Amino acid sequence: MRLLQSLVSLLLAFCMLAPIAHSAEVNIYSHRQRVLLAPFLEAFTAKTGIETNVVFAAKGLAQRLAAEGKASPADLVLTVDIARLSEYDSLDLFQPVSSDILTSAVPAHLRSPDNRWFGLSKRTRIIVTHKDRVAEGAITRIEDLADPQWEGRICTRKGSHVYNRALLASLIAHHGADAATKWAEALVANLARKPQGNDRAQAKAIYAGECDIAIMNHYYYGKMINNDKEPEQKDWASVLNVVLPNQNDRGAHINITGGGVTKYAPNRDNAVALLEFLVSEEAQNLYAAINYEYPVIDETKGPSGLDGFGALKADKLPIQALADNALEAQMMIDRVGW
Ligand code: FE
């Protein structure tokens, strides 16, 4: 009996000690680049005293987390794109988080229905057109890119890139598979060249006269127009008009950056604290300042220092629908040869 008592008290002492030993850190698996993350983490540590450790990798983190299982040191996953968040979720690598701060800050359509992941910033896929070669106002909707009047004038990266796949998934969600197929076929028929390069390469192609119209994530415009390191990118951006699509109907297609607390997080409370910090006014302003991203907490604010990117009317489609329609979108992309 005495042995049991001392065992129990030993166990109790351990339980009390264990959280203290872990209370001052949070371990992050990140698909986001270190430079983009650092200012957030520094501000978080300054505010809370909680140290952050980051494992950064573009690929393979979900597989690593799954393989590590309960032994994983990871507390929090930070990533870009709903497809990635959904991948972690479908591998059952996240745990639900009940936090009034998170559920009141992040609109319901930008988090998972059971609060296993949360959108932290928004990016929209814009249309850019050559200032002189395409009349202002001639294109206002993503659907307009299917118009045969643009034959041979559009450039895009490959359809199979997550950015384009999510865009097509949104069209499937809104218009159905048949209409989305027709749009994709017509878009491909309008292409000036075989899909290639990244988003910024499309702006370069417009500058070079290869095409007049392109699709890109909005923050790349900011990265180009203010690019002191590679000033030629300023030239590419300088010939562009920016179109925020679908502002007079459902709103522009958006994607998110986001995060989720891992299923076996050893420092769970610290991970939740970091997520809560990331939706604070201070951190949300950082998203706009560092990478021109739109906040999730405010519909009216645009990225700072970027003309023409004020209030954005964003599509209110539950963002999970983009992941749900991703496979169908990919098959469509293969079929139409985007
Ligand atoms: Fe990007």
Coordinates of N, CA, C and O in Angstrom, one line a residue, residues 24 39 53 74 81 83 94 100 153 155 210-211 219 221 234 249 271 287 300 302 323 327:
A24 N 7.7 26.1 -22.1 CA 8.3 27.3 -22.7 C 8.7 27.1 -24.2 O 9.5 27.9 -24.7
P39 N 9.6 36.8 -38.6 CA 9.0 38.0 -37.9 C 7.8 37.6 -37.0 O 7.7 38.2 -35.9
N53 N 10.7 26.4 -32.2 CA 11.7 25.6 -32.9 C 11.0 25.2 -34.2 O 9.8 24.8 -34.2
A74 N 6.6 17.4 -33.0 CA 5.8 18.5 -33.6 C 4.6 18.8 -32.8 O 3.8 17.9 -32.4
D81 N -1.9 26.6 -48.7 CA -2.8 25.9 -49.5 C -3.7 25.0 -48.8 O -3.3 24.1 -48.0
A83 N -5.1 22.5 -50.0 CA -4.9 21.1 -50.3 C -3.9 20.4 -49.3 O -4.1 19.3 -49.0
F94 N -4.1 16.0 -37.3 CA -4.5 17.2 -36.5 C -5.4 16.8 -35.4 O -6.1 15.7 -35.5
D100 N -12.2 30.0 -28.4 CA -13.2 31.1 -28.7 C -12.4 32.2 -29.6 O -13.0 32.8 -30.5
R153 N -3.8 34.5 -76.7 CA -3.4 35.7 -75.9 C -3.1 35.5 -74.4 O -2.7 36.4 -73.7
C155 N -1.4 33.5 -71.1 CA -0.3 32.6 -70.6 C -0.6 32.1 -69.2 O -1.2 32.9 -68.4
E210 N 4.9 37.9 -75.5 CA 4.4 36.6 -75.9 C 2.9 36.4 -75.7 O 2.3 35.5 -76.3
C211 N 2.4 37.2 -74.8 CA 0.9 37.1 -74.5 C 0.5 38.4 -73.9 O 1.3 39.3 -73.6
Y219 N 0.0 38.2 -54.5 CA 1.2 38.8 -53.8 C 2.4 38.8 -54.7 O 3.3 39.6 -54.4
Y221 N 2.5 40.1 -57.6 CA 2.5 41.4 -58.2 C 3.3 42.3 -57.2 O 4.1 43.1 -57.6
K234 N 10.4 44.7 -61.7 CA 9.6 45.9 -61.7 C 9.1 46.2 -63.1 O 8.0 46.7 -63.2
D249 N -19.8 39.7 -58.7 CA -20.7 38.6 -58.4 C -20.3 37.9 -57.1 O -20.3 38.4 -56.0
A271 N 1.0 25.5 -28.7 CA 0.6 25.5 -30.1 C -0.6 26.3 -30.3 O -0.7 27.2 -31.2
Y287 N 1.1 39.8 -41.8 CA 0.9 39.0 -43.1 C 0.8 40.0 -44.3 O 1.4 39.8 -45.3
T300 N -12.2 44.0 -45.0 CA -12.1 45.3 -45.6 C -10.7 45.7 -45.9 O -10.4 46.6 -46.6
G302 N -6.7 45.5 -47.2 CA -5.9 44.9 -48.1 C -4.4 44.9 -47.6 O -4.1 45.4 -46.6
A323 N -10.5 21.5 -51.7 CA -9.8 20.2 -51.5 C -10.7 19.0 -52.0 O -10.3 18.1 -52.6
L327 N -9.3 16.4 -56.9 CA -9.1 15.2 -57.7 C -9.8 15.3 -59.0 O -9.2 15.1 -60.1

